[in-house]
PDB file of C-alpha atoms in Angstrom:
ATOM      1  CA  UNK A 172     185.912 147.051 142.126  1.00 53.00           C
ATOM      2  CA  UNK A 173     186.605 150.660 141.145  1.00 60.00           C
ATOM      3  CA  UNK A 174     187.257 150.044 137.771  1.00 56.00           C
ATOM      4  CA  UNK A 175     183.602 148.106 137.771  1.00 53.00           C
ATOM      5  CA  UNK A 176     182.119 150.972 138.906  1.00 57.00           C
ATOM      6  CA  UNK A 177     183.662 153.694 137.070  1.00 57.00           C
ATOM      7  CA  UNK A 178     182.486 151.495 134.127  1.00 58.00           C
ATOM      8  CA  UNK A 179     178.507 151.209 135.384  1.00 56.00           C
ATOM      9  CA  UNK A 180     178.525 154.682 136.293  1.00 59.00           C
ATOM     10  CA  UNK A 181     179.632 155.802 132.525  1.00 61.00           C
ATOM     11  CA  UNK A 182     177.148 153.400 130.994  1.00 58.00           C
ATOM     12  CA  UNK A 183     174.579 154.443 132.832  1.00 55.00           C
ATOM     13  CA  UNK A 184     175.898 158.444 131.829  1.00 58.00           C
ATOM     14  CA  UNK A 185     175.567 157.435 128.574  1.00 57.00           C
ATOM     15  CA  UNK A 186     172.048 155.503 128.845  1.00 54.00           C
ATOM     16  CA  UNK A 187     170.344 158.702 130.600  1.00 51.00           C
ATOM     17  CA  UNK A 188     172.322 161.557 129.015  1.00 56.00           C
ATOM     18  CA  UNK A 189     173.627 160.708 124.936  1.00 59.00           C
ATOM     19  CA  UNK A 190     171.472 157.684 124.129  1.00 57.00           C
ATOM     20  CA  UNK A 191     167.900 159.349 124.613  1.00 56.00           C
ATOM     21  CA  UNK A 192     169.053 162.668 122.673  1.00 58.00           C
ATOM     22  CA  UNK A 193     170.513 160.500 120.007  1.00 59.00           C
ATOM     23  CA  UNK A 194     166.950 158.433 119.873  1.00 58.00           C
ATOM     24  CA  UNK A 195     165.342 161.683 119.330  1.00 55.00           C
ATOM     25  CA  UNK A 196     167.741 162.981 116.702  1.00 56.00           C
ATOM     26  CA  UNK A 197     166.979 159.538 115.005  1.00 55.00           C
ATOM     27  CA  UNK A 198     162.983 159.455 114.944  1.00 50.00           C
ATOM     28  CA  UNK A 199     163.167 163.131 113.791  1.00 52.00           C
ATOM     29  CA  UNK A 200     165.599 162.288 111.231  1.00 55.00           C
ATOM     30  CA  UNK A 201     166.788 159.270 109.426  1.00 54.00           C
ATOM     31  CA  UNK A 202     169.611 157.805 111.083  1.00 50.00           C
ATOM     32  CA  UNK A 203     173.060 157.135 109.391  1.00 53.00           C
ATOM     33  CA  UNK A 204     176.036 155.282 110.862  1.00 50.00           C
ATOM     34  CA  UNK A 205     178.271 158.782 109.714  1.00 51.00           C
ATOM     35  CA  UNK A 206     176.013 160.808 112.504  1.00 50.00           C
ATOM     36  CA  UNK A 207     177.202 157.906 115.000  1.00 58.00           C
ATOM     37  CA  UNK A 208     180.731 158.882 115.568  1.00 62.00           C
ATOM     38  CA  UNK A 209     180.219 160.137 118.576  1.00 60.00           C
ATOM     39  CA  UNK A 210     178.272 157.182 120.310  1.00 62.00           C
ATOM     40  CA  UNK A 211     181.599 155.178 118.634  1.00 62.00           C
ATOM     41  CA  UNK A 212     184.356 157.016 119.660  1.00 65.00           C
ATOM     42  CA  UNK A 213     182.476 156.863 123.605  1.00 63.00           C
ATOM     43  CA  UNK A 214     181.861 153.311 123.240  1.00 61.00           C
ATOM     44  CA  UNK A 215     185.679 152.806 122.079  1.00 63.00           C
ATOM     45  CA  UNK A 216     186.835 154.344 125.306  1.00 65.00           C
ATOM     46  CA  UNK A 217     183.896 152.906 127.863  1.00 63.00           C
ATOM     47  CA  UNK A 218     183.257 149.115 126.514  1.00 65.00           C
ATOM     48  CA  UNK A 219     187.239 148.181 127.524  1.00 72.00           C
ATOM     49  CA  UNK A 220     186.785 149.560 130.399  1.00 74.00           C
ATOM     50  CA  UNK A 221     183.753 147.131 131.268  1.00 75.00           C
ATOM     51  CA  UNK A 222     185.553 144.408 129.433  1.00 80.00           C
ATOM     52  CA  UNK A 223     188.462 144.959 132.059  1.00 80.00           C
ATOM     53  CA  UNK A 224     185.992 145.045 134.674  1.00 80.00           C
ATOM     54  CA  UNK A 225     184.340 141.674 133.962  1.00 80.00           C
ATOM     55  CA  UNK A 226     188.128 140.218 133.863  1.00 83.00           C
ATOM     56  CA  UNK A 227     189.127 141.204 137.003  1.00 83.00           C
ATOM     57  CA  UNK A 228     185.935 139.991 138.831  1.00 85.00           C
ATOM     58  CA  UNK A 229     185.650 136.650 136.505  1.00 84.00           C
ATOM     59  CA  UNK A 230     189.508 135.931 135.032  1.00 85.00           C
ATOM     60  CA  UNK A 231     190.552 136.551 131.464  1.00 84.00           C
ATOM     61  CA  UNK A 232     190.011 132.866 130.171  1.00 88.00           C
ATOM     62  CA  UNK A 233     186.652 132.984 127.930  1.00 89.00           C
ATOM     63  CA  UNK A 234     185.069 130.684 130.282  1.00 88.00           C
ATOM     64  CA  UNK A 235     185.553 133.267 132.689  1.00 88.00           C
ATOM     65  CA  UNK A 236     183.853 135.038 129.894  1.00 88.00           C
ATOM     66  CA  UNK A 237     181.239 132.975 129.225  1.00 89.00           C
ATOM     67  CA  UNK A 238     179.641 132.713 132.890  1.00 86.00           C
ATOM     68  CA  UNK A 239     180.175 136.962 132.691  1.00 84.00           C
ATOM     69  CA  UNK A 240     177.360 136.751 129.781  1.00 83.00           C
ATOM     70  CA  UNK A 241     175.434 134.764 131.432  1.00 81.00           C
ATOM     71  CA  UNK A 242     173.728 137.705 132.780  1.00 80.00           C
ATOM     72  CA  UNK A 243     172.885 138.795 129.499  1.00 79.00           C
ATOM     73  CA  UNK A 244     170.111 136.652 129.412  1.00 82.00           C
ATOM     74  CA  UNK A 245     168.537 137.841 132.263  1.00 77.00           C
ATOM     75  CA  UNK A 246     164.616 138.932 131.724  1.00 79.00           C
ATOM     76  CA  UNK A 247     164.789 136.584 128.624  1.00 83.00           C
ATOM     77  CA  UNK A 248     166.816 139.937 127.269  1.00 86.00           C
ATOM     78  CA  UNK A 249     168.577 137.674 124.660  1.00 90.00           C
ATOM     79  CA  UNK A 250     167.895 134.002 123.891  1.00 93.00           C
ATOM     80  CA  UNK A 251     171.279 132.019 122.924  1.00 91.00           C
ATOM     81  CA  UNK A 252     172.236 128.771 122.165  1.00 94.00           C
ATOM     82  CA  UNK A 253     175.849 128.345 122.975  1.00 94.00           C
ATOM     83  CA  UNK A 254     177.966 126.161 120.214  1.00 96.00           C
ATOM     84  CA  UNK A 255     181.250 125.745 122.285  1.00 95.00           C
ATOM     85  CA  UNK A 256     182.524 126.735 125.166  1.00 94.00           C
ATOM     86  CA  UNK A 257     186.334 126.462 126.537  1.00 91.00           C
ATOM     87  CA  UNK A 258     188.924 128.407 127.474  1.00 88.00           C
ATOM     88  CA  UNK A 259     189.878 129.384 123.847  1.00 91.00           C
ATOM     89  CA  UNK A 260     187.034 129.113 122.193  1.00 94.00           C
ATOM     90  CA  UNK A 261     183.154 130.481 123.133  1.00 95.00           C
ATOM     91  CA  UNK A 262     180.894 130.445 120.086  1.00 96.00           C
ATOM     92  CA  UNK A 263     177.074 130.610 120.535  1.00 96.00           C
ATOM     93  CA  UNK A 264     174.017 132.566 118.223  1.00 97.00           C
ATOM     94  CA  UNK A 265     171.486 134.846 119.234  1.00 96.00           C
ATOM     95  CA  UNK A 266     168.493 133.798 118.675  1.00 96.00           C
ATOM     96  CA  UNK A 267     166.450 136.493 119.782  1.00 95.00           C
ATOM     97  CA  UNK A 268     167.084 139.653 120.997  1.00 92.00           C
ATOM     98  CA  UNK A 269     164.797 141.960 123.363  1.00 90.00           C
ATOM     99  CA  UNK A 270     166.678 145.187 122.154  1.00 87.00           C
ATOM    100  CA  UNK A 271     166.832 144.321 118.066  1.00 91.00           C
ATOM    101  CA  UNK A 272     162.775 144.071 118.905  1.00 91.00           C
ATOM    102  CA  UNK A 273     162.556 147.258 121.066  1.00 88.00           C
ATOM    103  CA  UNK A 274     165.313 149.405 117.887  1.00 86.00           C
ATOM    104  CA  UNK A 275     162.548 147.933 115.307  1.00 89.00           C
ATOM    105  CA  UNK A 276     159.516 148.840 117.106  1.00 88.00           C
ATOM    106  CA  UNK A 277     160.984 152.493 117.089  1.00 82.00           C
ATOM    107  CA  UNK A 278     161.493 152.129 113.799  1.00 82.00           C
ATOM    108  CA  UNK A 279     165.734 152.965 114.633  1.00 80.00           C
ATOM    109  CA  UNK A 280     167.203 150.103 113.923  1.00 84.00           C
ATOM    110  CA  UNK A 281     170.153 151.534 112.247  1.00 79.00           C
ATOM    111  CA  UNK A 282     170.215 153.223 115.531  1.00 77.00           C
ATOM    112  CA  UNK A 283     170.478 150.063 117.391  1.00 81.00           C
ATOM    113  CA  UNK A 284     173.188 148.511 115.876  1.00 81.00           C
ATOM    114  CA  UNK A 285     175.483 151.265 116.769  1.00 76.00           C
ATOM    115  CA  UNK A 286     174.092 151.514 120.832  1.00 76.00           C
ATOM    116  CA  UNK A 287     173.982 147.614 121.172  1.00 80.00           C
ATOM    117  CA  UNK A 288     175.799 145.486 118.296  1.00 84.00           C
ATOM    118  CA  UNK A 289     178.876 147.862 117.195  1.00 79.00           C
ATOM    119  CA  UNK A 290     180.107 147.588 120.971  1.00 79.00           C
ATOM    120  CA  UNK A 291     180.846 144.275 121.310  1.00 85.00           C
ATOM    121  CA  UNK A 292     184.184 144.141 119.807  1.00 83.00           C
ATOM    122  CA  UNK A 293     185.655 146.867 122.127  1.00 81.00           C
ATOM    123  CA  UNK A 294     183.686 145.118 125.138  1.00 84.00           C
ATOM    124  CA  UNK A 295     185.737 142.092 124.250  1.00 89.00           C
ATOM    125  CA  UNK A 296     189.449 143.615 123.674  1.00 85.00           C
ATOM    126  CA  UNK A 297     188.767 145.617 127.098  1.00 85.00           C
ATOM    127  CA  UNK A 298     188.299 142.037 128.571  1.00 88.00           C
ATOM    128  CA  UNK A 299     191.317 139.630 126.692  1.00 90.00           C
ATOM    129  CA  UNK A 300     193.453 141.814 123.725  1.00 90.00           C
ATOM    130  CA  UNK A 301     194.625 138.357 122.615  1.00 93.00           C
ATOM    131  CA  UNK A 302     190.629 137.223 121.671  1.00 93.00           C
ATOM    132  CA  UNK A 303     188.890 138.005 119.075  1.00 94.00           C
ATOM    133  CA  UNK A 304     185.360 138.488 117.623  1.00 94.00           C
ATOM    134  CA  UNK A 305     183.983 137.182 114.640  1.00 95.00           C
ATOM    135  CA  UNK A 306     180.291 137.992 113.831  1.00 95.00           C
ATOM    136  CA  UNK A 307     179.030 138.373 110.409  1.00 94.00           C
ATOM    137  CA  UNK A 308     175.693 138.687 110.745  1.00 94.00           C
ATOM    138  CA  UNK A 309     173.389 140.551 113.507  1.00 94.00           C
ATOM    139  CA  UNK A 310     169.595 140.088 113.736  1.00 94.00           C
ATOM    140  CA  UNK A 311     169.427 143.857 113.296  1.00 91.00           C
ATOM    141  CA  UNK A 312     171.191 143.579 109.976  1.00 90.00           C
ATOM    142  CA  UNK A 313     168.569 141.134 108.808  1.00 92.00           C
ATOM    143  CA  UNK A 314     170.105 137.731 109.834  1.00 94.00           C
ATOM    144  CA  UNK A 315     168.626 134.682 111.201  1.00 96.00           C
ATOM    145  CA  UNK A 316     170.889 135.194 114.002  1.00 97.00           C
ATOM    146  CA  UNK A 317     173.332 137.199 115.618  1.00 96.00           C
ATOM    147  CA  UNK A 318     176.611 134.493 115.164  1.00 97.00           C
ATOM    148  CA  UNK A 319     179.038 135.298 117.737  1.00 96.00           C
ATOM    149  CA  UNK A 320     182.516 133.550 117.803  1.00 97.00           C
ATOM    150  CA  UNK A 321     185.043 134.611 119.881  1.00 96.00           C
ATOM    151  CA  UNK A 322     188.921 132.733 119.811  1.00 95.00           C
ATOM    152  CA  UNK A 323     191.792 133.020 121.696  1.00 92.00           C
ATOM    153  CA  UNK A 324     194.704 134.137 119.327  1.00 85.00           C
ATOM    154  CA  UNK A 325     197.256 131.036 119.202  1.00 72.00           C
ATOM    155  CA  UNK A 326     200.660 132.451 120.618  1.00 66.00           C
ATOM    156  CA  UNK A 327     203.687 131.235 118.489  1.00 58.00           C
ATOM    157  CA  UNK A 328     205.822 128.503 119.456  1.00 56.00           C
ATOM    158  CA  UNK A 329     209.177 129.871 120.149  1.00 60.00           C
ATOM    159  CA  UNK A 330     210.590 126.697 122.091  1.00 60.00           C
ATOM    160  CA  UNK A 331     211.771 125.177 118.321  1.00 58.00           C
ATOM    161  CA  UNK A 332     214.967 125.470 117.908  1.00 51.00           C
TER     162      UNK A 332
END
């Protein structure tokens, strides 16, 4: 429960403190992903922590993992349609996406992939170091879809003798 909130309370740091300065950098001045080392290297220390946070309170497994997300929907925030869903694998697409709309409307949507897409890898090591993330394309990037696949590394079989 600590660790949970130490991780909402640094999100929402970052929300009200870095995020609306960097928005204003970025509508006075074209964004690049060099000026975003900052937001990375803060994202790199606080997504883990909220990945750690969602596995204590729903279990490592990636169904534990999948019914975290589910809250991601919430408000019709994101629109998925989930592929597969186990323990070792979860694999689903974003089909829409309330804050790719909201990064285009502002005309930052370079900004937007750092704040919302570039996260999700550390969010997910933070929760289970042996699964990983495989997403090629974003919506913000100019895909049809945002196609996330996460898998749960296959441990070696050291029983054969």
């Amino acid at each position: 429960l600590l660790l949970m909130t130490f991780a909402l309370v640094a999100g929402t740091l970052l929300a009200l403190t870095l995020v609306p300065a960097l928005a204003s950098f970025a509508l006075k001045k074209k964004f690049t992903t060099q000026e975003s080392w900052l937001v990375r290297r803060l994202y790199a220390a606080y997504r883990p922590l909220l990945g750690r946070a969602l596995a204590a309170r729903h279990g490592s497994a990636l169904g534990g993992f999948a019914t975290a997300t589910a809250a991601w929907t919430a408000s019709h925030a994101l629109e998925l349609d989930v592929l597969e869903q186990s323990d070792e694998r979860y694999a689903f697409n974003v089909t829409r996406c309330g804050y790719a709309e909201m990064y285009r409307r502002l005309g930052i949507p370079e900004l937007g992939a750092v704040l919302s897409c570039h996260r999700d890898a550390a969010l997910i090591s933070g929760y289970n170091a042996d699964v990983t993330l495989t997403r090629p394309n974003t919506l913000l990037q100019g895909g049809s879809c945002c196609d996330f696949r996460y898998a749960r590394a296959r441990k070696p079989d050291t029983s054969a003798t």
